[in-house]
Amino acid sequence: MSKFIFVTGGVVSGLGKGITAASLGRLLKCRGLKIASQKLDPYMNVDPGTMSPFQHGEVFVTEDGAETDLDLGHYERFIDENLTKYSNLTSGRVYWNVLNKERNGDYLGQTVQIIPHVTNEIKDFILKNAEVSGCDVSIVEIGGTIGDIESQPFLEAIRQLSLEVGRRNCLFIHVCLVPYISGSDEFKSKPTQHSVKELMAVGIHPDIIVARCDKEIPADIRKKISLFCNVSEDCVINNTTCKSLYEVPLMLHAQNMDDVVCRDLGLEKPTDYRALADWSQMVETIHGRQGEIQIALVGKYVKLHDSYLSIVESLNHASFVIGKNVKIKWVDSDSVTDESAGSIFSDCSGIILPGGFGQRGIEGMIAACRYARTHNIPYFGICLGMQISVIEFARDVLGLKNANSREFDELCENPVIDLMKDQEGVILGGTMRLGSYPCKVTDGTIMKRAYGSDLIEERHRHRYEFNNDYREQMSAAGLVISGKSPDDKIVETVELPQGEGKGKHKFFIGVQFHPEFKSRPNNAGKLFVEFLKASAL
Ligand code: GLN
């Protein structure tokens, strides 16, 4: 049977609960345990798929095509296990399921209530994820902050579950902010005390308190937290701001957090020090990077950096491989024009154009792509970034001045990017090509060199595609189709021949998929590595 670790947050949101949960997952994996992760989000959207990136950051896509919370990306990157549609549950989904059952008559005339019907739905989902993953330990993070009205059914559900599976099989970790007041040089434990009190009011007593602070919290304050919150002294763990996120597992391990967790859960699994050494080695590589290159990230959601979290992390992973730091220049696509591009990109070694939806900022993206192509600056277009490169090529190389995507111009005369036939007429929400799909790679291309394989798989999240009516024209004009679906029907990647001379480019590629979702700190996404290598030249 699986054991369960529930991670809650106190005092403020955005504390790094996800990183704490993911780091603990990595440490337990280093003990040979099979880990599953799950995030329970109290908001009412059925999934984050239709939410603006400004609201909630990036939507992370799993292999099986679920659109999920960005914390799942952290779990995958730290624990290196592919997650599934059972890894993310929102209040919206819970109520949706309960109401469908009610309409179906499944409750046999009972009054449908938060307890037990909503809480049962939540518990079933937690148990289901543990069951389908076959894990030893399931780490379940509850979104939001203790005290929120909307998270109450989730807290009630985990309280009930701990009783059902036995207290010995469950562990509650509460991640709290400990403010530091610089004027008086004091660390304050009171908010943590209050937050624990709130948690206890719903019947949950934390076993471990992870105290989050920019600085290391001194022993006397941790002792105070232990005394006032009624947890053992070795169960108050410092979570200090680190230079790199990937240091966090080592920081937690240095305080014996994984020992404490295993002890309390009755798991006798010693650390495999070779596995942990691999992680430490990676962190050393991170610290050993020398020099810096600046990459422009051009998008419409750049005000909230979390909107591009997996791309940023993938660039970091690739920077570990090339041994140079990467600095991102955040460029709002609305600010780019043919006139401004020169000054915006003059200090950038490469331009990356990530995914996006809707018309705003499109012409700026096209201008950025045009600048990269005509000034021989490495260009990496992802999803929308690939579609932009096709539009730009059609307009400027083929001379189809009105080329566009059907997404931005319904009556477009040259829709070089268009809806896939079997997707016409579909409505927003759950209607996209989602999840992992195979892609056949053409010999002698950047794709082939990067992946070193004839067939690869990457994850998708989009509605529109390269319009096959323009395949011949584009190819004849020098755009290389370097990746296609195995049945040749869908163009997945386009590039310019690499090299020097007319029609050639240092590095220019557009991919319809999202390689950022599969990049790992110890196994960087191949195209990100090639892109940075070319940019560092
Ligand atoms: N808006 C485009 C589409 O739906 C691109 C999507 C994306 O970049 N993820 O096809």
Coordinates of C-alpha atoms and ligand atoms in Angstrom, one line a residue:
M1 CA 0.0 0.0 0.0
S2 CA 1.2 3.6 -0.7
K3 CA 2.1 6.1 2.0
F4 CA 0.9 9.7 1.7
I5 CA 2.6 13.0 2.3
F6 CA 0.4 16.0 2.3
V7 CA 2.0 19.4 1.7
T8 CA 0.1 22.5 2.8
G9 CA 1.1 26.2 2.8
G10 CA 0.8 28.9 5.4
V11 CA 1.0 32.6 5.8
V12 CA 1.3 33.6 2.1
S13 CA 1.1 31.9 -1.3
G14 CA 4.0 31.5 -3.7
L15 CA 6.3 30.1 -1.0
G16 CA 7.8 27.3 -3.0
K17 CA 5.5 24.5 -1.7
G18 CA 5.9 22.9 -5.1
I19 CA 9.7 23.0 -5.0
T20 CA 9.6 21.7 -1.4
A21 CA 7.4 18.8 -2.5
A22 CA 9.4 18.1 -5.6
S23 CA 12.7 18.2 -3.8
L24 CA 11.5 15.8 -1.1
G25 CA 10.3 13.6 -4.0
R26 CA 13.8 13.6 -5.4
L27 CA 15.3 12.7 -2.0
L28 CA 12.9 9.8 -1.6
K29 CA 13.6 8.6 -5.1
C30 CA 17.3 8.6 -4.1
R31 CA 16.2 6.0 -1.5
G32 CA 14.8 3.7 -4.2
L33 CA 11.2 4.6 -3.5
K34 CA 8.7 5.0 -6.3
I35 CA 7.1 8.4 -6.0
A36 CA 3.9 9.8 -7.4
S37 CA 3.0 13.5 -7.2
Q38 CA -0.3 15.2 -7.2
K39 CA -1.5 18.8 -7.0
L40 CA -5.0 19.7 -5.7
D41 CA -6.0 23.2 -6.8
P42 CA -8.9 24.8 -5.0
Y43 CA -10.0 27.1 -7.8
M44 CA -13.2 26.5 -9.7
N45 CA -11.8 26.2 -13.3
V46 CA -12.2 22.6 -14.4
D47 CA -8.5 22.8 -15.5
P48 CA -6.0 25.6 -16.0
G49 CA -6.3 25.2 -19.8
T50 CA -8.5 28.2 -20.4
M51 CA -6.9 30.5 -17.8
S52 CA -4.9 33.5 -18.9
P53 CA -1.2 32.9 -18.3
F54 CA -1.2 36.3 -16.5
Q55 CA -3.5 34.7 -13.9
H56 CA -1.8 31.4 -13.2
G57 CA 1.4 31.2 -15.2
E58 CA 2.2 28.5 -17.7
V59 CA -0.1 25.5 -18.4
F60 CA 2.0 22.4 -18.1
V61 CA 1.0 19.5 -20.5
T62 CA 1.5 15.9 -19.5
E63 CA 2.4 13.0 -21.8
D64 CA -1.3 11.9 -21.8
G65 CA -2.4 15.4 -22.8
A66 CA -3.7 16.8 -19.5
E67 CA -3.5 20.6 -19.1
T68 CA -2.2 21.1 -15.6
D69 CA -0.7 23.4 -13.0
L70 CA 2.8 24.6 -13.5
D71 CA 3.9 22.9 -10.3
L72 CA 3.6 19.6 -12.1
G73 CA 6.5 20.8 -14.2
H74 CA 8.6 21.1 -11.1
Y75 CA 7.6 17.6 -10.0
E76 CA 8.6 16.2 -13.4
R77 CA 11.9 18.1 -13.5
F78 CA 12.9 17.1 -10.0
I79 CA 11.6 13.6 -9.7
D80 CA 12.0 12.7 -13.4
E81 CA 8.7 10.7 -13.6
N82 CA 6.1 11.4 -16.2
L83 CA 2.9 12.5 -14.6
T84 CA -0.7 11.8 -15.8
K85 CA -4.1 13.2 -15.9
Y86 CA -4.5 11.9 -12.3
S87 CA -1.8 14.3 -11.1
N88 CA -3.9 17.5 -11.0
L89 CA -7.4 18.0 -9.6
T90 CA -9.3 21.3 -9.2
S91 CA -12.5 22.2 -7.3
G92 CA -14.1 22.8 -10.6
R93 CA -13.4 19.2 -11.7
V94 CA -14.6 17.8 -8.3
Y95 CA -17.9 19.7 -8.5
W96 CA -18.3 18.8 -12.2
N97 CA -17.9 15.1 -11.4
V98 CA -20.2 15.3 -8.4
L99 CA -22.9 17.2 -10.2
N100 CA -22.8 14.7 -13.2
K101 CA -23.2 11.8 -10.8
E102 CA -26.1 13.6 -9.1
R103 CA -27.8 14.2 -12.5
N104 CA -27.2 10.6 -13.4
G105 CA -29.0 9.4 -10.2
D106 CA -25.8 7.8 -8.9
Y107 CA -26.5 9.0 -5.4
L108 CA -29.8 7.2 -5.2
G109 CA -31.8 10.1 -3.9
Q110 CA -29.5 11.1 -1.2
T111 CA -29.0 14.8 -0.3
V112 CA -25.7 15.6 -2.0
Q113 CA -23.3 17.4 0.4
I114 CA -19.8 18.7 0.7
I115 CA -19.2 16.0 3.3
P116 CA -19.3 13.2 2.3
H117 CA -19.9 13.5 -1.4
V118 CA -17.4 16.2 -2.4
T119 CA -14.8 14.9 0.1
N120 CA -15.3 11.3 -1.2
E121 CA -14.7 12.5 -4.7
I122 CA -11.4 14.1 -3.6
K123 CA -10.3 11.1 -1.6
D124 CA -11.1 8.8 -4.6
F125 CA -8.9 10.9 -6.8
I126 CA -6.0 10.8 -4.3
L127 CA -6.3 7.0 -4.0
K128 CA -6.6 6.6 -7.8
N129 CA -3.4 8.4 -8.5
A130 CA -1.6 6.2 -5.9
E131 CA -3.1 3.1 -7.4
V132 CA -2.4 3.8 -11.2
S133 CA 1.1 5.0 -10.5
G134 CA 1.9 2.0 -8.3
C135 CA 3.9 4.3 -6.1
D136 CA 5.4 3.7 -2.6
V137 CA 4.8 7.3 -1.6
S138 CA 2.4 9.7 -3.0
I139 CA 3.2 13.4 -2.4
V140 CA 0.0 15.5 -2.5
E141 CA 0.3 19.3 -2.5
I142 CA -2.8 21.3 -1.6
G143 CA -2.8 24.6 -3.5
G144 CA -3.6 27.9 -1.8
T145 CA -3.0 29.0 1.8
I146 CA -4.4 27.7 5.0
G147 CA -7.4 29.8 5.9
D148 CA -8.8 30.1 2.4
I149 CA -12.5 29.2 2.2
E150 CA -12.1 27.3 -1.0
S151 CA -9.5 24.9 0.2
Q152 CA -11.6 23.6 3.1
P153 CA -13.1 20.5 1.4
F154 CA -9.6 19.5 0.4
L155 CA -8.3 19.8 3.9
E156 CA -11.3 17.9 5.3
A157 CA -10.7 15.2 2.7
I158 CA -7.0 14.7 3.6
R159 CA -7.9 14.7 7.3
Q160 CA -10.4 11.9 6.7
L161 CA -8.0 10.0 4.5
S162 CA -5.3 10.1 7.2
L163 CA -7.8 8.4 9.5
E164 CA -8.7 5.8 6.9
V165 CA -5.2 4.8 5.8
G166 CA -3.8 5.1 9.3
R167 CA -1.8 8.0 10.8
R168 CA 1.4 5.9 10.4
N169 CA 0.9 5.9 6.7
C170 CA 0.5 9.7 6.4
L171 CA 2.6 12.7 7.0
F172 CA 1.5 16.3 7.0
I173 CA 4.1 18.9 6.0
H174 CA 3.3 22.6 6.5
V175 CA 5.4 25.1 4.5
C176 CA 5.3 28.5 6.2
L177 CA 6.8 31.9 5.7
V178 CA 9.1 33.1 8.5
P179 CA 9.5 36.9 8.0
Y180 CA 12.8 38.5 8.7
I181 CA 12.7 42.1 9.9
S182 CA 16.0 43.7 8.9
G183 CA 15.5 46.9 11.1
S184 CA 15.6 44.8 14.3
D185 CA 17.4 41.9 12.8
E186 CA 14.7 39.5 13.9
F187 CA 13.0 36.4 12.6
K188 CA 9.3 36.2 13.4
S189 CA 7.7 32.9 14.3
K190 CA 4.2 34.3 15.1
P191 CA 2.7 34.0 11.6
T192 CA 3.7 30.3 11.6
Q193 CA 2.1 29.8 15.0
H194 CA -1.1 31.3 13.7
S195 CA -1.1 29.3 10.5
V196 CA -0.5 26.1 12.5
K197 CA -3.4 27.1 14.7
E198 CA -5.7 27.4 11.6
L199 CA -4.5 24.0 10.4
M200 CA -5.3 22.4 13.8
A201 CA -8.7 24.0 13.7
V202 CA -9.6 21.8 10.8
G203 CA -8.2 18.7 12.6
I204 CA -4.8 18.5 11.0
H205 CA -1.7 18.5 13.1
P206 CA 1.5 19.1 11.1
D207 CA 4.3 16.6 11.5
I208 CA 6.9 18.7 9.8
I209 CA 7.2 22.5 9.5
V210 CA 9.3 23.8 6.6
A211 CA 10.2 27.3 7.5
R212 CA 10.7 29.5 4.4
C213 CA 12.9 32.5 4.6
D214 CA 15.5 34.3 2.5
K215 CA 18.0 33.8 5.3
E216 CA 18.8 30.8 7.4
I217 CA 16.6 30.7 10.5
P218 CA 18.7 30.4 13.6
A219 CA 18.4 27.4 15.9
D220 CA 16.6 29.3 18.8
I221 CA 13.8 30.4 16.4
R222 CA 13.4 26.9 15.1
K223 CA 13.3 25.7 18.7
K224 CA 10.6 28.2 19.4
I225 CA 8.6 27.1 16.4
S226 CA 9.0 23.5 17.6
L227 CA 7.7 24.3 21.1
F228 CA 4.8 26.6 20.1
C229 CA 3.7 24.4 17.2
N230 CA 4.1 21.1 19.0
V231 CA 6.5 19.4 16.5
S232 CA 9.8 17.7 17.3
E233 CA 12.9 19.9 17.0
D234 CA 14.3 17.9 14.1
C235 CA 11.0 18.4 12.3
V236 CA 11.5 22.1 11.8
I237 CA 13.3 22.4 8.6
N238 CA 14.9 25.5 7.0
N239 CA 14.1 26.3 3.5
T240 CA 16.4 29.2 2.6
T241 CA 16.4 30.9 -0.7
C242 CA 19.0 29.2 -2.9
K243 CA 20.9 30.5 -5.9
S244 CA 19.6 27.6 -7.9
L245 CA 16.3 25.7 -7.3
Y246 CA 18.1 22.5 -7.9
E247 CA 20.1 23.0 -4.7
V248 CA 16.9 22.6 -2.6
P249 CA 17.0 18.8 -2.3
L250 CA 20.6 19.0 -1.0
M251 CA 19.7 21.7 1.5
L252 CA 16.8 19.6 2.8
H253 CA 18.9 16.5 2.9
A254 CA 21.6 18.3 4.9
Q255 CA 19.0 18.8 7.6
N256 CA 18.0 15.1 7.5
M257 CA 14.5 15.8 6.2
D258 CA 14.3 12.6 4.2
D259 CA 15.5 10.6 7.3
V260 CA 12.8 12.2 9.4
V261 CA 10.1 11.5 6.8
C262 CA 11.1 7.9 6.4
R263 CA 11.3 7.5 10.2
D264 CA 7.8 8.9 10.7
L265 CA 6.4 6.9 7.8
G266 CA 8.1 3.7 9.0
L267 CA 10.0 3.3 5.7
E268 CA 13.3 1.7 6.1
K269 CA 15.1 2.7 3.0
P270 CA 18.6 4.2 3.3
T271 CA 19.8 6.8 0.9
D272 CA 21.6 5.5 -2.2
Y273 CA 24.5 7.9 -2.0
R274 CA 25.5 7.3 -5.6
A275 CA 22.1 8.6 -6.8
L276 CA 22.5 11.6 -4.5
A277 CA 26.0 12.2 -5.7
D278 CA 24.8 12.5 -9.3
W279 CA 22.5 15.3 -8.2
S280 CA 25.3 17.0 -6.2
Q281 CA 27.5 16.7 -9.3
M282 CA 24.8 18.4 -11.3
V283 CA 24.6 21.2 -8.8
E284 CA 28.4 21.7 -9.0
T285 CA 28.1 21.9 -12.7
I286 CA 25.4 24.6 -12.3
H287 CA 27.7 26.6 -10.0
G288 CA 30.7 26.1 -12.3
R289 CA 29.2 28.0 -15.3
Q290 CA 31.4 30.7 -16.5
G291 CA 30.4 33.9 -18.5
E292 CA 27.0 34.7 -19.8
I293 CA 25.0 34.9 -23.0
Q294 CA 21.8 36.9 -23.3
I295 CA 18.8 35.4 -25.1
A296 CA 15.7 37.4 -26.0
L297 CA 12.4 35.8 -25.1
V298 CA 9.8 37.5 -27.1
G299 CA 6.2 37.0 -26.0
K300 CA 3.0 38.6 -25.0
Y301 CA 2.9 37.4 -21.4
V302 CA 6.4 38.4 -20.4
K303 CA 5.2 40.6 -17.5
L304 CA 4.6 37.4 -15.6
H305 CA 7.8 35.3 -16.0
D306 CA 6.0 32.2 -14.7
S307 CA 4.0 32.2 -18.0
Y308 CA 7.2 30.7 -19.6
L309 CA 8.4 28.7 -16.7
S310 CA 9.3 25.5 -18.5
I311 CA 11.1 27.5 -21.3
V312 CA 13.1 29.3 -18.7
E313 CA 14.0 26.1 -17.0
S314 CA 14.9 24.4 -20.3
L315 CA 17.2 27.3 -21.2
N316 CA 18.8 26.8 -17.7
H317 CA 19.2 23.1 -18.3
A318 CA 20.9 23.7 -21.6
S319 CA 23.1 26.3 -20.0
F320 CA 24.4 23.6 -17.6
V321 CA 25.5 21.6 -20.7
I322 CA 27.3 24.5 -22.4
G323 CA 28.8 25.7 -19.2
K324 CA 27.7 29.4 -19.6
N325 CA 25.0 31.3 -17.7
V326 CA 22.0 32.4 -19.6
K327 CA 20.4 35.7 -19.0
I328 CA 16.9 36.3 -20.4
K329 CA 16.0 39.6 -21.9
W330 CA 12.2 39.7 -21.6
V331 CA 10.8 41.4 -24.7
D332 CA 7.1 42.3 -24.9
S333 CA 6.2 41.4 -28.5
D334 CA 4.0 44.5 -28.6
S335 CA 7.1 46.6 -28.5
V336 CA 8.9 45.1 -31.5
T337 CA 8.7 46.6 -34.9
D338 CA 11.0 46.5 -37.9
E339 CA 12.3 49.9 -36.7
S340 CA 12.8 49.0 -33.0
A341 CA 14.1 45.4 -33.6
G342 CA 17.7 46.6 -34.2
S343 CA 18.1 48.3 -30.8
I344 CA 16.1 45.7 -28.9
F345 CA 18.1 42.7 -30.1
S346 CA 21.5 44.4 -30.5
D347 CA 22.7 42.9 -27.2
C348 CA 21.1 39.4 -27.7
S349 CA 22.9 36.3 -29.0
G350 CA 19.7 34.4 -29.8
I351 CA 15.9 34.9 -30.0
I352 CA 13.4 32.5 -28.7
L353 CA 9.7 32.8 -29.5
P354 CA 7.5 30.6 -27.4
G355 CA 3.9 29.6 -27.6
G356 CA 0.8 31.8 -27.3
F357 CA -2.8 32.4 -28.3
G358 CA -4.7 35.2 -29.8
Q359 CA -3.9 38.1 -32.1
R360 CA -2.3 40.7 -29.8
G361 CA 1.4 41.1 -30.3
I362 CA 1.6 38.9 -33.5
E363 CA 3.0 41.5 -35.8
G364 CA 5.8 42.2 -33.2
M365 CA 6.6 38.5 -33.2
I366 CA 6.8 38.5 -36.9
A367 CA 9.1 41.5 -36.8
A368 CA 11.3 39.7 -34.3
C369 CA 11.5 36.6 -36.4
R370 CA 12.2 38.7 -39.5
Y371 CA 15.1 40.3 -37.7
A372 CA 16.5 37.0 -36.6
R373 CA 16.3 35.5 -40.1
T374 CA 17.7 38.5 -41.9
H375 CA 20.5 39.2 -39.4
N376 CA 21.6 35.6 -39.0
I377 CA 20.7 35.5 -35.3
P378 CA 19.9 32.0 -33.9
Y379 CA 16.1 31.7 -33.8
F380 CA 14.1 29.1 -31.9
G381 CA 10.3 29.2 -32.5
I382 CA 8.1 27.0 -30.3
C383 CA 4.5 26.3 -31.3
L384 CA 3.2 29.8 -32.0
G385 CA 6.9 30.7 -32.6
M386 CA 7.0 28.0 -35.4
Q387 CA 3.8 29.3 -36.9
I388 CA 5.2 32.8 -36.9
S389 CA 8.3 31.7 -38.7
V390 CA 6.2 30.1 -41.4
I391 CA 4.1 33.3 -41.8
E392 CA 7.2 35.5 -41.9
F393 CA 8.9 33.2 -44.5
A394 CA 5.7 33.2 -46.6
R395 CA 5.4 37.0 -46.5
D396 CA 9.1 37.9 -47.1
V397 CA 10.6 35.0 -49.1
L398 CA 7.6 33.8 -51.1
G399 CA 6.2 37.3 -51.4
L400 CA 2.7 36.4 -50.1
K401 CA 2.2 39.7 -48.4
N402 CA -1.1 38.8 -46.8
A403 CA 0.0 35.4 -45.4
N404 CA -1.3 34.8 -41.9
S405 CA -2.7 32.2 -39.6
R406 CA -6.4 31.6 -39.7
E407 CA -6.3 32.2 -36.0
F408 CA -5.5 35.9 -36.5
D409 CA -7.4 36.5 -39.8
E410 CA -10.4 34.4 -40.5
L411 CA -10.8 35.6 -44.1
C412 CA -7.1 35.4 -44.9
E413 CA -6.2 34.9 -48.5
N414 CA -3.1 32.9 -47.7
P415 CA -3.7 31.0 -44.5
V416 CA -0.3 29.3 -44.3
I417 CA -1.3 28.2 -40.8
D418 CA -4.8 26.8 -40.7
L419 CA -7.1 24.6 -38.7
M420 CA -6.7 20.9 -39.0
K421 CA -9.6 19.4 -41.0
D422 CA -10.8 17.2 -38.1
Q423 CA -10.7 20.2 -35.7
E424 CA -12.9 22.6 -37.7
G425 CA -15.9 23.9 -35.8
V426 CA -14.6 22.9 -32.3
I427 CA -15.0 25.2 -29.3
L428 CA -12.5 26.5 -26.8
G429 CA -11.5 24.2 -24.0
G430 CA -10.2 20.7 -24.4
T431 CA -10.2 20.8 -28.2
M432 CA -6.6 21.0 -29.0
R433 CA -4.0 18.5 -30.2
L434 CA -2.7 17.7 -26.7
G435 CA 0.0 15.4 -25.3
S436 CA 2.7 13.3 -26.8
Y437 CA 2.9 12.6 -30.5
P438 CA 5.6 11.0 -32.6
C439 CA 7.6 13.0 -35.2
K440 CA 9.6 11.5 -38.1
V441 CA 12.9 13.3 -38.5
T442 CA 14.6 14.2 -41.9
D443 CA 18.2 13.3 -42.4
G444 CA 20.8 16.1 -42.6
T445 CA 18.8 18.6 -40.5
I446 CA 19.2 20.4 -37.2
M447 CA 16.5 18.1 -35.9
K448 CA 18.4 15.0 -36.8
R449 CA 21.7 16.3 -35.3
A450 CA 20.0 17.4 -32.1
Y451 CA 18.0 14.3 -31.4
G452 CA 20.2 11.8 -33.2
S453 CA 17.1 9.7 -34.0
D454 CA 14.7 9.1 -36.9
L455 CA 11.7 9.1 -34.7
I456 CA 11.1 11.3 -31.6
E457 CA 8.2 12.1 -29.4
E458 CA 7.3 15.5 -27.9
R459 CA 4.2 17.1 -26.3
H460 CA 1.8 19.3 -28.1
R461 CA -0.8 22.0 -27.2
H462 CA -2.2 23.8 -30.2
R463 CA -5.2 24.0 -32.5
Y464 CA -3.6 25.2 -35.8
E465 CA -1.1 23.6 -38.1
F466 CA 1.1 24.3 -41.1
N467 CA -1.2 24.4 -44.1
N468 CA -0.2 21.6 -46.5
D469 CA -1.3 23.5 -49.6
Y470 CA 1.9 25.6 -49.2
R471 CA 4.3 22.7 -48.6
E472 CA 5.7 22.6 -52.1
Q473 CA 6.0 26.3 -52.5
M474 CA 7.8 26.8 -49.2
S475 CA 10.2 23.9 -49.7
A476 CA 11.0 25.1 -53.2
A477 CA 11.9 28.5 -51.7
G478 CA 14.3 27.0 -49.2
L479 CA 12.3 26.2 -46.1
V480 CA 13.3 22.7 -44.9
I481 CA 10.6 20.5 -43.5
S482 CA 12.6 18.6 -41.0
G483 CA 9.9 16.8 -39.0
K484 CA 6.6 15.3 -40.0
S485 CA 4.0 13.1 -38.4
P486 CA 4.8 9.4 -39.3
D487 CA 2.0 9.4 -41.9
D488 CA 3.5 12.5 -43.5
K489 CA 0.3 14.4 -43.1
I490 CA 1.4 17.0 -40.6
V491 CA 4.4 19.3 -40.7
E492 CA 5.9 19.3 -37.2
T493 CA 9.2 21.2 -37.7
V494 CA 10.6 23.7 -40.2
E495 CA 14.2 25.1 -40.4
L496 CA 16.6 26.8 -42.7
P497 CA 19.7 25.0 -43.9
Q498 CA 22.5 25.5 -41.4
G499 CA 25.7 27.0 -42.6
E500 CA 27.1 30.0 -44.3
G501 CA 26.0 31.5 -47.6
K502 CA 22.8 32.4 -49.4
G503 CA 19.6 30.9 -47.9
K504 CA 21.6 29.4 -45.0
H505 CA 21.5 30.4 -41.4
K506 CA 23.5 29.9 -38.2
F507 CA 20.5 28.3 -36.5
F508 CA 16.8 28.8 -37.5
I509 CA 14.2 26.3 -36.4
G510 CA 10.5 26.3 -35.6
V511 CA 8.8 23.3 -33.9
Q512 CA 5.1 22.8 -33.6
F513 CA 5.5 20.9 -30.3
H514 CA 6.7 22.0 -26.9
P515 CA 10.1 20.5 -26.2
E516 CA 10.3 22.5 -22.9
F517 CA 7.9 20.1 -21.2
K518 CA 10.4 17.2 -21.4
S519 CA 13.6 18.9 -20.6
R520 CA 15.2 17.9 -17.3
P521 CA 18.1 19.4 -15.3
N522 CA 20.1 16.3 -15.9
N523 CA 18.8 15.6 -19.4
A524 CA 18.4 19.0 -21.1
G525 CA 16.0 19.3 -24.1
K526 CA 18.2 18.6 -27.2
L527 CA 17.0 21.6 -29.2
F528 CA 17.6 24.0 -26.3
V529 CA 21.2 22.8 -26.2
E530 CA 21.7 23.2 -29.9
F531 CA 20.1 26.6 -29.8
L532 CA 22.4 27.8 -27.0
K533 CA 25.5 26.3 -28.6
A534 CA 24.8 28.2 -31.8
S535 CA 24.0 31.4 -29.8
A536 CA 27.3 31.1 -27.9
L537 CA 29.4 30.9 -31.0
Ligands
GLN1 N1 -2.3 29.6 -31.0 C1 -1.6 28.6 -31.7 C2 -2.5 27.4 -32.0 O1 -3.5 27.2 -31.3 C3 -0.3 28.2 -31.0 C4 -0.5 27.5 -29.7 C5 0.7 27.5 -28.8 O2 1.6 28.2 -29.1 N2 0.7 26.7 -27.8 O3 -2.2 26.6 -32.8

